[in-house]
CSV table of C-alpha atoms in Angstrom, one decimal:
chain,number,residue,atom,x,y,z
Q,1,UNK,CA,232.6,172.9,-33.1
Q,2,UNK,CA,228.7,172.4,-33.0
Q,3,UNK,CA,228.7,176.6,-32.6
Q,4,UNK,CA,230.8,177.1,-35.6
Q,5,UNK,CA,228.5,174.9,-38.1
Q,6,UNK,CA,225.2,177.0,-37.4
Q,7,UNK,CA,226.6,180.1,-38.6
Q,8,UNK,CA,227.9,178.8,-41.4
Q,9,UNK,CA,224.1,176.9,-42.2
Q,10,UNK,CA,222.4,180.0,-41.5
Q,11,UNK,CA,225.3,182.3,-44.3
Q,12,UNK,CA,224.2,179.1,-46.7
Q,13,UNK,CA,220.7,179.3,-46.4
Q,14,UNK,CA,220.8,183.2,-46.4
Q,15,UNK,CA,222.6,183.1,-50.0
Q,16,UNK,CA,220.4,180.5,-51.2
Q,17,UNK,CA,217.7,182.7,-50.2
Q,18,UNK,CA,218.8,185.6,-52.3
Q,19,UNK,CA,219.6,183.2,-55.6
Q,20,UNK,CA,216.0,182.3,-55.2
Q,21,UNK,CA,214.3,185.8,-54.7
Q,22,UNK,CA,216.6,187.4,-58.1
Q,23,UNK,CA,215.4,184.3,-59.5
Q,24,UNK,CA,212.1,185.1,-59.1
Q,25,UNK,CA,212.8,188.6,-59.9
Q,26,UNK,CA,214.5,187.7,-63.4
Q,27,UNK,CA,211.4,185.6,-63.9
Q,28,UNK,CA,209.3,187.6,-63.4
Q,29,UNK,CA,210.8,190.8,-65.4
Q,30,UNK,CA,211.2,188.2,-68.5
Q,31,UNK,CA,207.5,187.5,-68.4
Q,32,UNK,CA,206.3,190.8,-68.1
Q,33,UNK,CA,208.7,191.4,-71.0
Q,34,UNK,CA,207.4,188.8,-73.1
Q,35,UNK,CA,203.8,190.2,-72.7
Q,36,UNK,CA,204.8,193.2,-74.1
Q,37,UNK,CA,204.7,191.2,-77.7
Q,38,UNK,CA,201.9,189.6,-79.3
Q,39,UNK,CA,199.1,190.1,-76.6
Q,40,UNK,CA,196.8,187.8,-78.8
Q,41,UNK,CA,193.0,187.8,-78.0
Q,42,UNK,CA,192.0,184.1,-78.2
Q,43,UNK,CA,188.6,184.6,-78.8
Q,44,UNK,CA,189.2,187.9,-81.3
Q,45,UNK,CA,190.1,187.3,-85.1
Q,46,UNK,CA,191.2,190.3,-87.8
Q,47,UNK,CA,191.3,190.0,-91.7
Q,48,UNK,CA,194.4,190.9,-93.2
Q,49,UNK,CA,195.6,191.5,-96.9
Q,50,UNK,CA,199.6,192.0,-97.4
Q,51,UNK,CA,201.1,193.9,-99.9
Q,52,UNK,CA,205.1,194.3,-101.3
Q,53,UNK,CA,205.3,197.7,-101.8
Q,54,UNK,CA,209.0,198.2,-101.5
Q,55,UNK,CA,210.7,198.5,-105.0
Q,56,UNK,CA,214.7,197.2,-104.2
Q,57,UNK,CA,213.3,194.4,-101.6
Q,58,UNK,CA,213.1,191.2,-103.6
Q,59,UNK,CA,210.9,188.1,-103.1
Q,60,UNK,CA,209.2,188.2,-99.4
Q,61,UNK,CA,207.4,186.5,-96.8
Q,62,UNK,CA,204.9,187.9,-94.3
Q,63,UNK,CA,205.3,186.2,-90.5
Q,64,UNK,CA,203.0,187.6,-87.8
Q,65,UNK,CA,203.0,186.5,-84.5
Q,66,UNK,CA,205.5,183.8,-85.7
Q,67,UNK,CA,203.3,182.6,-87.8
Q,68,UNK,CA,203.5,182.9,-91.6
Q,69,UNK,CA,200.9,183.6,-93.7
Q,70,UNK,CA,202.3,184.2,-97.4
Q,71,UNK,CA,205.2,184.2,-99.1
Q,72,UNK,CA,206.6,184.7,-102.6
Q,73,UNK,CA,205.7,188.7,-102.7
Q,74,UNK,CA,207.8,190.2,-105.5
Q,75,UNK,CA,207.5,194.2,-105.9
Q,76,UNK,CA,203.9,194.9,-106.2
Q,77,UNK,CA,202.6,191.4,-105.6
Q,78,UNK,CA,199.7,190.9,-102.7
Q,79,UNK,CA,197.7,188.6,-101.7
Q,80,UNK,CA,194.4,188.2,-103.7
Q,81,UNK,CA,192.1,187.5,-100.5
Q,82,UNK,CA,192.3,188.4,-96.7
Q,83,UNK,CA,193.9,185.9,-94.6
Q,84,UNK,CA,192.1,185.4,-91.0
Q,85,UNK,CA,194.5,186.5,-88.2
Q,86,UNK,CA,194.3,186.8,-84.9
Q,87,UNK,CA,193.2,189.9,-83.7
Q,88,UNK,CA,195.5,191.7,-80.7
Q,89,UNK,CA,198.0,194.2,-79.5
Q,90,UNK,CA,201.6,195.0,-80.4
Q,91,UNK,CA,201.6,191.8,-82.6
Q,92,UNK,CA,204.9,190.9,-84.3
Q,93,UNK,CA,204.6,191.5,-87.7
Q,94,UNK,CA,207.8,190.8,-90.1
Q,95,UNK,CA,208.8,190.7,-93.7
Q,96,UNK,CA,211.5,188.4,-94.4
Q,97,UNK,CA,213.4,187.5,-97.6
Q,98,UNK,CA,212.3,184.4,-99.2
Q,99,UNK,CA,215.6,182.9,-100.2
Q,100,UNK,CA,217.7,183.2,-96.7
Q,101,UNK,CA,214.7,184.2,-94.0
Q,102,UNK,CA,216.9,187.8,-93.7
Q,103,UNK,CA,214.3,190.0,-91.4
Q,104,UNK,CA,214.0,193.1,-93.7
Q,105,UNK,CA,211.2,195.2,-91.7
Q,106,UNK,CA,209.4,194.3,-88.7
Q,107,UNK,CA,206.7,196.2,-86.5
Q,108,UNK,CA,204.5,195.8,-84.2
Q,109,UNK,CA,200.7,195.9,-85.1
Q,110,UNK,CA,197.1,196.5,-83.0
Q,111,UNK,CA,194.3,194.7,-85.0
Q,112,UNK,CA,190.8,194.9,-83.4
Q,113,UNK,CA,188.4,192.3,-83.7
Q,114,UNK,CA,186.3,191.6,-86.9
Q,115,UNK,CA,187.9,194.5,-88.6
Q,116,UNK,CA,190.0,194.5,-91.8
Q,117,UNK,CA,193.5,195.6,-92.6
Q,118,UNK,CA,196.0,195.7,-95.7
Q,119,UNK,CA,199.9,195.7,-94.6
Q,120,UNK,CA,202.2,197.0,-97.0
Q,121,UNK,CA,206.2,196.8,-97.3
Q,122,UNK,CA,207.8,200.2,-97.6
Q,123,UNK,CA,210.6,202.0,-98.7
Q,124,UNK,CA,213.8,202.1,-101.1
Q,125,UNK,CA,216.0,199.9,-98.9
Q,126,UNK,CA,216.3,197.5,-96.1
Q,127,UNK,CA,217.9,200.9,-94.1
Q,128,UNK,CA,214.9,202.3,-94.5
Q,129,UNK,CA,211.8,200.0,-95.0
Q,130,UNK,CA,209.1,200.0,-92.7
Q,131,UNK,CA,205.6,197.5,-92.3
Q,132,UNK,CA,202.7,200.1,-92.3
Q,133,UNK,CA,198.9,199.1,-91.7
Q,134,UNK,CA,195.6,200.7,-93.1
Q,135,UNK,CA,192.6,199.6,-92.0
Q,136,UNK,CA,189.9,199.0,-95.0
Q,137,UNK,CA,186.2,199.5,-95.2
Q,138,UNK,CA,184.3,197.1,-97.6
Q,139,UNK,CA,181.2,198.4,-97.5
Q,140,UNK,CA,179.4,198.2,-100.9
Q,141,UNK,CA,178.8,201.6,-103.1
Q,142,UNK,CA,175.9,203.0,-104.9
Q,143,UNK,CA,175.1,201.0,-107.6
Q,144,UNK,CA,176.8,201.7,-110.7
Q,145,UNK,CA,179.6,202.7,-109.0
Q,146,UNK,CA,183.1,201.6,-107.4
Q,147,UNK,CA,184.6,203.1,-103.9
Q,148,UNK,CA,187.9,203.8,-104.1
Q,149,UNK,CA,190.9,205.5,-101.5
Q,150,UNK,CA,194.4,206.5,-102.4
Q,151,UNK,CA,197.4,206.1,-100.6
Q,152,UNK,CA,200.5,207.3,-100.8
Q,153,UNK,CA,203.5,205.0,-100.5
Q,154,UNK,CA,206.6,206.7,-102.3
Q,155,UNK,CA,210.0,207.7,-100.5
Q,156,UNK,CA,210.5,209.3,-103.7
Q,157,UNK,CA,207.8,211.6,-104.4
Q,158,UNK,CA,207.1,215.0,-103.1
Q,159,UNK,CA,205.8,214.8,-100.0
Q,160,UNK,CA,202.2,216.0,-101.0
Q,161,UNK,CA,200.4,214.3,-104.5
Q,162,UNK,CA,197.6,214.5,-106.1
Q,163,UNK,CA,195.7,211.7,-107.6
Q,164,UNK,CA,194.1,212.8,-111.3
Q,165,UNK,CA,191.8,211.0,-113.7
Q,166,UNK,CA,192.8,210.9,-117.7
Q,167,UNK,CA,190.4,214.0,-117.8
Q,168,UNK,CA,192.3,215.9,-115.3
Q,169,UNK,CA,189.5,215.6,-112.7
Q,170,UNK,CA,190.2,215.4,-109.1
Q,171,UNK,CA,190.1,212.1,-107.3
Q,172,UNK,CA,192.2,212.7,-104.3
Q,173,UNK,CA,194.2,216.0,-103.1
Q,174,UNK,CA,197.0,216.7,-101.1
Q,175,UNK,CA,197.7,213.1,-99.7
Q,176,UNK,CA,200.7,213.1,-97.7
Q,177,UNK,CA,203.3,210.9,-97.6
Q,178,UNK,CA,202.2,207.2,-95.7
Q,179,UNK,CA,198.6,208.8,-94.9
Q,180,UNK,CA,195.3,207.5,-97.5
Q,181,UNK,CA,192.4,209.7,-98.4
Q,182,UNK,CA,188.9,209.3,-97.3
Q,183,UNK,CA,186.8,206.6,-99.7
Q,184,UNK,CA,185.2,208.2,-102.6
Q,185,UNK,CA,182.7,206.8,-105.2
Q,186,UNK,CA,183.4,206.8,-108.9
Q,187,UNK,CA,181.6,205.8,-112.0
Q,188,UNK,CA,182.3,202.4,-112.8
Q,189,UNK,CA,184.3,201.7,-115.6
Q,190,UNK,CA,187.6,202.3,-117.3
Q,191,UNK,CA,189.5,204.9,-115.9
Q,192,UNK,CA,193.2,206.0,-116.1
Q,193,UNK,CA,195.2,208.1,-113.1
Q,194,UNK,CA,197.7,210.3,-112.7
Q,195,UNK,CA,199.7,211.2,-109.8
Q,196,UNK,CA,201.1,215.0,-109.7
Q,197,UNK,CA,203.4,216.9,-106.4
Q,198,UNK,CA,200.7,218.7,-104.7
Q,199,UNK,CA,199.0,221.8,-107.2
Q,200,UNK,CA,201.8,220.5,-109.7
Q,201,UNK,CA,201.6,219.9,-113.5
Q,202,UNK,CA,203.9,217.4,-114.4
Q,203,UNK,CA,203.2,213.9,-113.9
Q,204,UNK,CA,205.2,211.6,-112.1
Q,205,UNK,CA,203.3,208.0,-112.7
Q,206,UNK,CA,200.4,207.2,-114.6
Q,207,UNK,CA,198.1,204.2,-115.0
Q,208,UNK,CA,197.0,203.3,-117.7
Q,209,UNK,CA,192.7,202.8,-117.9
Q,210,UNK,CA,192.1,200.1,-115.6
Q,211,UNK,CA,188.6,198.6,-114.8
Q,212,UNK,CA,186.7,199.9,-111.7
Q,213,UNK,CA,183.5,197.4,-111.8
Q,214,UNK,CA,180.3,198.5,-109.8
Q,215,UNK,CA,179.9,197.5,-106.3
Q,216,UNK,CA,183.9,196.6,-105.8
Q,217,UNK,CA,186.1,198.2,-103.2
Q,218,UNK,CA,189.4,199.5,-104.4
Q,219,UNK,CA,193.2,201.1,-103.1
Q,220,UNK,CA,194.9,203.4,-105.4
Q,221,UNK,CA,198.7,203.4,-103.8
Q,222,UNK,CA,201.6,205.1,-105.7
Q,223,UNK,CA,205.3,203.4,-104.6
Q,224,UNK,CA,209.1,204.0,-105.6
Q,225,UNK,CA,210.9,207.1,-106.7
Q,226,UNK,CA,213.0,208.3,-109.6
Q,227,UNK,CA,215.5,206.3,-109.0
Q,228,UNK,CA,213.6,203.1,-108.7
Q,229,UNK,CA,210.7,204.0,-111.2
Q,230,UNK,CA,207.2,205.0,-110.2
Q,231,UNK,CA,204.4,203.1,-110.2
Q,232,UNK,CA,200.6,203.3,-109.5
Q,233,UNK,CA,198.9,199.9,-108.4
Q,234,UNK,CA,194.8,199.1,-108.1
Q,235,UNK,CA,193.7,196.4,-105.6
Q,236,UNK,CA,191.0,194.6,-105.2
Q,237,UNK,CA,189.1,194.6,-101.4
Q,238,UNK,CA,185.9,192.4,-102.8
């Protein structure tokens, strides 16, 4: 009788012994999993401006890193100052809808320490949105002028523009879609723009003469399509 118990210990303690080692296994691959997302740098912090540029997306929110930092973005709304983030690697970033907390684009972002960043909502539809990230430079212009770069941001719009002035002077050419231009200094002042398909005539979106004040940092973005309407926006970096 004593002979037949010891087997069956040693089959129990053998089983038990493999429940614990996949345990540990599963354990283990769900933390190396969950370090794949926000890797945030404790000490490291990032400056961040969010932008709604997403014509057919309604009122949103902006979480990152499950944390939320704004809400109430309609089409072309932004946040008028950075927000301090935490700086990191593949950080969680999310637009929600504001009403019913709906995820309608998410990504995942690298911010570097002490640098800053504007995030912008794209696209036509939830099918097809997407968070994109620029980084910004805020370093002040000549005096008298304004520094200003151009992105573009349309679905709709041929996949090369130019950005014009009222006078039909160059200020950016050939941007392609979802990449910005180089900064460029202007003349401060009132100026209107124009956005054209690459060595095109025709204008597709204009806006009207805005104020570019000496010693401010500005984005040019042009968003929507024909369908949903064009529209060229000016923000403020400083």
């Amino acid at each position: 009788m004593k002979n037949e118990v010891k087997p069956k210990i040693k089959i129990m303690k053998t089983i038990f012994k493999m429940i614990y080692v996949k345990a540990l296994v599963i354990t283990a691959l769900l933390s190396l999993s969950s370090c794949d997302n926000n890797d945030v740098d404790p000490f490291g912090s990032a400056s961040l401006k969010v932008v709604n540029a997403a014509p057919n997306s309604g009122s949103q929110k902006f979480v990152m890193a499950n944390i939320p930092y704004i809400g109430d973005l309609d089409y072309l709304d932004h946040s008028v100052s950075y927000h301090d983030v935490a700086s990191g690697n593949n950080l969680v970033s999310q637009f929600r809808d504001e009403n019913d907390n709906n995820l309608y684009a998410t990504e995942e972002l690298d911010l570097d320490d002490d640098k800053r960043y504007t995030v912008y909502l794209t696209g036509e539809s939830r099918s097809d949105s997407e968070v994109r990230l620029y980084e910004d430079n805020i370093s002040a212009p000549s005096s008298g002028k304004a520094k200003v770069k151009f992105i573009h941001l349309s679905s709709g719009a041929p996949s090369n523009i130019d950005f014009i002035d009222g006078q039909g002077n160059n200020l950016a050419l050939n941007i392609t879609r979802y990449s910005q231009s180089n900064y460029s200094e202007i003349n401060a002042g009132s100026l209107s723009i124009q956005v054209r398909g690459n060595g095109g005539t025709e204008n597709l979106a204009m806006l009207q003469p805005t104020n570019f004040a000496s010693g401010k940092v500005y984005t040019v973005f042009i968003a929507g399509s024909s369908a949903s309407g064009y529209a060229i926006e000016q923000i403020l970096h400083n």
